[in-house]
Amino acid sequence: MNMDEEFESIYQKIYDASYSRLEEVKANNRKFLTIFTLVLVIINLILYIIPDIRPISIIFVCISVCILIFFYIHGRQIYTHAYKKCVIEGLVKAYNENLSFDPTIGISQSEYLMADFDRTFNEYTSEDRIYGRLNTGDSFQLAEVTTCQVTR
């Protein structure tokens, strides 16, 4: 079995084991958004029916759309977090039991600077840290790092 087939096999096992949890998160997000959308539609219809409020009802519609967008984005973030905890953490453990995954933290900016990478940035973020000891006993860590030069 080559490396790609081995990865696909491990990934599929982990994904299959996590499938019900991930589907539950999706279903809960859909259910919440559906109910919330219906409530907002009803509220906006009632506000539109009242003649004195009708001229400003467009403002309520705009606010409702903004609220829905916010909750849609939040639902995607919840799913992403569940996916990382279920699938990515499982892949890391399948690769090496001595490694851990934490999607909420990354490599500190001082550690990044000690590695002598790019220093021409003024904004730094890092997340999805994998850390621990390799089979050789050496300490190991990696993370997603984003640096950028922002001018204001």
PDB file of C-alpha atoms in Angstrom:
ATOM      1  CA  MET A   1       0.000   0.000   0.000  1.00  0.00           C
ATOM      2  CA  ASN A   2       1.513   3.353  -0.983  1.00  0.00           C
ATOM      3  CA  MET A   3       1.462   6.459   1.223  1.00  0.00           C
ATOM      4  CA  ASP A   4      -1.581   8.025  -0.516  1.00  0.00           C
ATOM      5  CA  GLU A   5      -3.650   4.831  -0.169  1.00  0.00           C
ATOM      6  CA  GLU A   6      -2.630   4.476   3.469  1.00  0.00           C
ATOM      7  CA  PHE A   7      -3.646   8.077   4.208  1.00  0.00           C
ATOM      8  CA  GLU A   8      -6.968   7.661   2.381  1.00  0.00           C
ATOM      9  CA  SER A   9      -7.684   4.471   4.316  1.00  0.00           C
ATOM     10  CA  ILE A  10      -6.896   6.042   7.702  1.00  0.00           C
ATOM     11  CA  TYR A  11      -8.828   9.210   6.826  1.00  0.00           C
ATOM     12  CA  GLN A  12     -11.879   7.229   5.723  1.00  0.00           C
ATOM     13  CA  LYS A  13     -11.903   5.198   8.962  1.00  0.00           C
ATOM     14  CA  ILE A  14     -11.663   8.329  11.094  1.00  0.00           C
ATOM     15  CA  TYR A  15     -14.258  10.198   9.026  1.00  0.00           C
ATOM     16  CA  ASP A  16     -16.653   7.240   9.165  1.00  0.00           C
ATOM     17  CA  ALA A  17     -16.250   7.072  12.950  1.00  0.00           C
ATOM     18  CA  SER A  18     -16.933  10.824  13.194  1.00  0.00           C
ATOM     19  CA  TYR A  19     -19.709  10.965  10.602  1.00  0.00           C
ATOM     20  CA  SER A  20     -22.658  10.801  13.004  1.00  0.00           C
ATOM     21  CA  ARG A  21     -21.212  13.557  15.230  1.00  0.00           C
ATOM     22  CA  LEU A  22     -20.520  15.805  12.226  1.00  0.00           C
ATOM     23  CA  GLU A  23     -23.999  15.181  10.793  1.00  0.00           C
ATOM     24  CA  GLU A  24     -25.505  15.981  14.201  1.00  0.00           C
ATOM     25  CA  VAL A  25     -23.696  19.334  14.236  1.00  0.00           C
ATOM     26  CA  LYS A  26     -24.903  20.074  10.682  1.00  0.00           C
ATOM     27  CA  ALA A  27     -28.478  19.096  11.537  1.00  0.00           C
ATOM     28  CA  ASN A  28     -28.493  21.252  14.673  1.00  0.00           C
ATOM     29  CA  ASN A  29     -27.184  24.229  12.684  1.00  0.00           C
ATOM     30  CA  ARG A  30     -29.811  23.721   9.953  1.00  0.00           C
ATOM     31  CA  LYS A  31     -32.593  23.336  12.500  1.00  0.00           C
ATOM     32  CA  PHE A  32     -31.580  26.495  14.361  1.00  0.00           C
ATOM     33  CA  LEU A  33     -31.247  28.529  11.144  1.00  0.00           C
ATOM     34  CA  THR A  34     -34.609  27.287   9.830  1.00  0.00           C
ATOM     35  CA  ILE A  35     -36.477  28.116  13.024  1.00  0.00           C
ATOM     36  CA  PHE A  36     -34.711  31.449  13.389  1.00  0.00           C
ATOM     37  CA  THR A  37     -35.462  32.359   9.757  1.00  0.00           C
ATOM     38  CA  LEU A  38     -39.145  31.547  10.213  1.00  0.00           C
ATOM     39  CA  VAL A  39     -39.314  33.658  13.364  1.00  0.00           C
ATOM     40  CA  LEU A  40     -37.665  36.593  11.580  1.00  0.00           C
ATOM     41  CA  VAL A  41     -40.003  36.264   8.574  1.00  0.00           C
ATOM     42  CA  ILE A  42     -43.049  36.275  10.849  1.00  0.00           C
ATOM     43  CA  ILE A  43     -41.770  39.286  12.797  1.00  0.00           C
ATOM     44  CA  ASN A  44     -41.006  41.163   9.573  1.00  0.00           C
ATOM     45  CA  LEU A  45     -44.440  40.346   8.116  1.00  0.00           C
ATOM     46  CA  ILE A  46     -46.150  41.580  11.264  1.00  0.00           C
ATOM     47  CA  LEU A  47     -44.102  44.772  11.170  1.00  0.00           C
ATOM     48  CA  TYR A  48     -44.943  45.256   7.489  1.00  0.00           C
ATOM     49  CA  ILE A  49     -48.664  44.844   8.162  1.00  0.00           C
ATOM     50  CA  ILE A  50     -48.680  47.679  10.716  1.00  0.00           C
ATOM     51  CA  PRO A  51     -49.208  50.808   8.577  1.00  0.00           C
ATOM     52  CA  ASP A  52     -47.310  53.197  10.863  1.00  0.00           C
ATOM     53  CA  ILE A  53     -44.195  51.023  10.812  1.00  0.00           C
ATOM     54  CA  ARG A  54     -44.310  50.005   7.141  1.00  0.00           C
ATOM     55  CA  PRO A  55     -41.957  52.788   5.906  1.00  0.00           C
ATOM     56  CA  ILE A  56     -39.168  51.645   8.208  1.00  0.00           C
ATOM     57  CA  SER A  57     -39.824  47.920   7.817  1.00  0.00           C
ATOM     58  CA  ILE A  58     -37.037  47.742   5.218  1.00  0.00           C
ATOM     59  CA  ILE A  59     -34.596  48.543   8.035  1.00  0.00           C
ATOM     60  CA  PHE A  60     -35.921  45.582  10.015  1.00  0.00           C
ATOM     61  CA  VAL A  61     -35.524  43.353   6.944  1.00  0.00           C
ATOM     62  CA  CYS A  62     -31.905  44.488   6.521  1.00  0.00           C
ATOM     63  CA  ILE A  63     -31.177  43.886  10.199  1.00  0.00           C
ATOM     64  CA  SER A  64     -32.790  40.444   9.944  1.00  0.00           C
ATOM     65  CA  VAL A  65     -30.618  39.523   6.953  1.00  0.00           C
ATOM     66  CA  CYS A  66     -27.492  40.654   8.830  1.00  0.00           C
ATOM     67  CA  ILE A  67     -28.467  38.561  11.839  1.00  0.00           C
ATOM     68  CA  LEU A  68     -29.040  35.508   9.621  1.00  0.00           C
ATOM     69  CA  ILE A  69     -25.643  35.961   7.961  1.00  0.00           C
ATOM     70  CA  PHE A  70     -24.008  36.206  11.384  1.00  0.00           C
ATOM     71  CA  PHE A  71     -25.634  32.969  12.587  1.00  0.00           C
ATOM     72  CA  TYR A  72     -24.827  31.194   9.312  1.00  0.00           C
ATOM     73  CA  ILE A  73     -21.136  32.083   9.693  1.00  0.00           C
ATOM     74  CA  HIS A  74     -21.223  31.079  13.353  1.00  0.00           C
ATOM     75  CA  GLY A  75     -22.754  27.709  12.413  1.00  0.00           C
ATOM     76  CA  ARG A  76     -19.948  27.096   9.915  1.00  0.00           C
ATOM     77  CA  GLN A  77     -17.397  27.884  12.624  1.00  0.00           C
ATOM     78  CA  ILE A  78     -19.062  25.370  14.952  1.00  0.00           C
ATOM     79  CA  TYR A  79     -18.898  22.705  12.224  1.00  0.00           C
ATOM     80  CA  THR A  80     -15.258  23.524  11.435  1.00  0.00           C
ATOM     81  CA  HIS A  81     -14.337  23.173  15.099  1.00  0.00           C
ATOM     82  CA  ALA A  82     -16.160  19.818  15.348  1.00  0.00           C
ATOM     83  CA  TYR A  83     -14.431  18.587  12.169  1.00  0.00           C
ATOM     84  CA  LYS A  84     -11.015  19.556  13.491  1.00  0.00           C
ATOM     85  CA  LYS A  85     -11.653  17.904  16.858  1.00  0.00           C
ATOM     86  CA  CYS A  86     -13.063  14.708  15.353  1.00  0.00           C
ATOM     87  CA  VAL A  87     -11.124  14.188  12.126  1.00  0.00           C
ATOM     88  CA  ILE A  88      -7.865  16.149  12.299  1.00  0.00           C
ATOM     89  CA  GLU A  89      -7.188  15.174  15.896  1.00  0.00           C
ATOM     90  CA  GLY A  90      -7.843  11.543  14.936  1.00  0.00           C
ATOM     91  CA  LEU A  91      -5.418  11.757  12.001  1.00  0.00           C
ATOM     92  CA  VAL A  92      -2.698  13.209  14.228  1.00  0.00           C
ATOM     93  CA  LYS A  93      -3.161  10.432  16.798  1.00  0.00           C
ATOM     94  CA  ALA A  94      -3.202   7.781  14.052  1.00  0.00           C
ATOM     95  CA  TYR A  95       0.116   9.095  12.777  1.00  0.00           C
ATOM     96  CA  ASN A  96       1.778   9.237  16.202  1.00  0.00           C
ATOM     97  CA  GLU A  97       0.173   8.656  19.621  1.00  0.00           C
ATOM     98  CA  ASN A  98       2.721  11.029  21.188  1.00  0.00           C
ATOM     99  CA  LEU A  99       1.431  14.009  19.200  1.00  0.00           C
ATOM    100  CA  SER A 100      -1.477  16.224  20.190  1.00  0.00           C
ATOM    101  CA  PHE A 101      -3.645  18.634  18.230  1.00  0.00           C
ATOM    102  CA  ASP A 102      -5.175  21.861  19.501  1.00  0.00           C
ATOM    103  CA  PRO A 103      -7.150  23.892  16.954  1.00  0.00           C
ATOM    104  CA  THR A 104      -7.451  26.913  19.247  1.00  0.00           C
ATOM    105  CA  ILE A 105      -3.769  27.743  19.744  1.00  0.00           C
ATOM    106  CA  GLY A 106      -0.766  28.048  17.516  1.00  0.00           C
ATOM    107  CA  ILE A 107       2.921  28.806  17.726  1.00  0.00           C
ATOM    108  CA  SER A 108       3.751  31.947  19.666  1.00  0.00           C
ATOM    109  CA  GLN A 109       5.096  34.900  17.737  1.00  0.00           C
ATOM    110  CA  SER A 110       8.345  34.774  19.725  1.00  0.00           C
ATOM    111  CA  GLU A 111       8.902  31.121  18.749  1.00  0.00           C
ATOM    112  CA  TYR A 112       8.172  32.003  15.125  1.00  0.00           C
ATOM    113  CA  LEU A 113      10.739  34.809  15.252  1.00  0.00           C
ATOM    114  CA  MET A 114      13.347  32.485  16.816  1.00  0.00           C
ATOM    115  CA  ALA A 115      12.962  30.183  13.795  1.00  0.00           C
ATOM    116  CA  ASP A 116      14.233  33.109  11.686  1.00  0.00           C
ATOM    117  CA  PHE A 117      11.447  33.116   9.124  1.00  0.00           C
ATOM    118  CA  ASP A 118       9.973  36.260   7.603  1.00  0.00           C
ATOM    119  CA  ARG A 119      10.316  39.316   9.856  1.00  0.00           C
ATOM    120  CA  THR A 120       8.634  41.863   7.559  1.00  0.00           C
ATOM    121  CA  PHE A 121       5.192  41.714   9.145  1.00  0.00           C
ATOM    122  CA  ASN A 122       3.217  43.677  11.670  1.00  0.00           C
ATOM    123  CA  GLU A 123       0.306  41.275  12.097  1.00  0.00           C
ATOM    124  CA  TYR A 124       0.676  37.651  13.162  1.00  0.00           C
ATOM    125  CA  THR A 125      -1.837  34.868  13.810  1.00  0.00           C
ATOM    126  CA  SER A 126      -1.384  31.163  14.385  1.00  0.00           C
ATOM    127  CA  GLU A 127      -3.743  28.239  15.062  1.00  0.00           C
ATOM    128  CA  ASP A 128      -4.126  24.478  14.603  1.00  0.00           C
ATOM    129  CA  ARG A 129      -1.050  23.504  16.608  1.00  0.00           C
ATOM    130  CA  ILE A 130       0.296  19.941  16.437  1.00  0.00           C
ATOM    131  CA  TYR A 131       2.867  19.235  19.111  1.00  0.00           C
ATOM    132  CA  GLY A 132       4.526  16.471  21.105  1.00  0.00           C
ATOM    133  CA  ARG A 133       7.422  14.063  20.780  1.00  0.00           C
ATOM    134  CA  LEU A 134       8.413  12.157  17.665  1.00  0.00           C
ATOM    135  CA  ASN A 135       9.362   8.477  17.827  1.00  0.00           C
ATOM    136  CA  THR A 136      12.998   9.606  17.999  1.00  0.00           C
ATOM    137  CA  GLY A 137      12.233  11.470  21.240  1.00  0.00           C
ATOM    138  CA  ASP A 138      12.670  14.907  19.685  1.00  0.00           C
ATOM    139  CA  SER A 139      10.180  17.653  20.528  1.00  0.00           C
ATOM    140  CA  PHE A 140       8.021  18.676  17.601  1.00  0.00           C
ATOM    141  CA  GLN A 141       5.474  21.364  16.834  1.00  0.00           C
ATOM    142  CA  LEU A 142       3.867  22.903  13.806  1.00  0.00           C
ATOM    143  CA  ALA A 143       0.911  25.165  13.198  1.00  0.00           C
ATOM    144  CA  GLU A 144      -0.822  27.256  10.619  1.00  0.00           C
ATOM    145  CA  VAL A 145       0.836  30.684  10.656  1.00  0.00           C
ATOM    146  CA  THR A 146      -0.304  33.829   8.900  1.00  0.00           C
ATOM    147  CA  THR A 147       1.819  36.961   8.722  1.00  0.00           C
ATOM    148  CA  CYS A 148       1.082  40.119   6.827  1.00  0.00           C
ATOM    149  CA  GLN A 149       2.241  43.685   6.464  1.00  0.00           C
ATOM    150  CA  VAL A 150      -0.679  46.014   7.036  1.00  0.00           C
ATOM    151  CA  THR A 151      -0.362  49.717   6.402  1.00  0.00           C
ATOM    152  CA  ARG A 152      -2.832  52.056   7.981  1.00  0.00           C
TER     153      ARG A 152
END
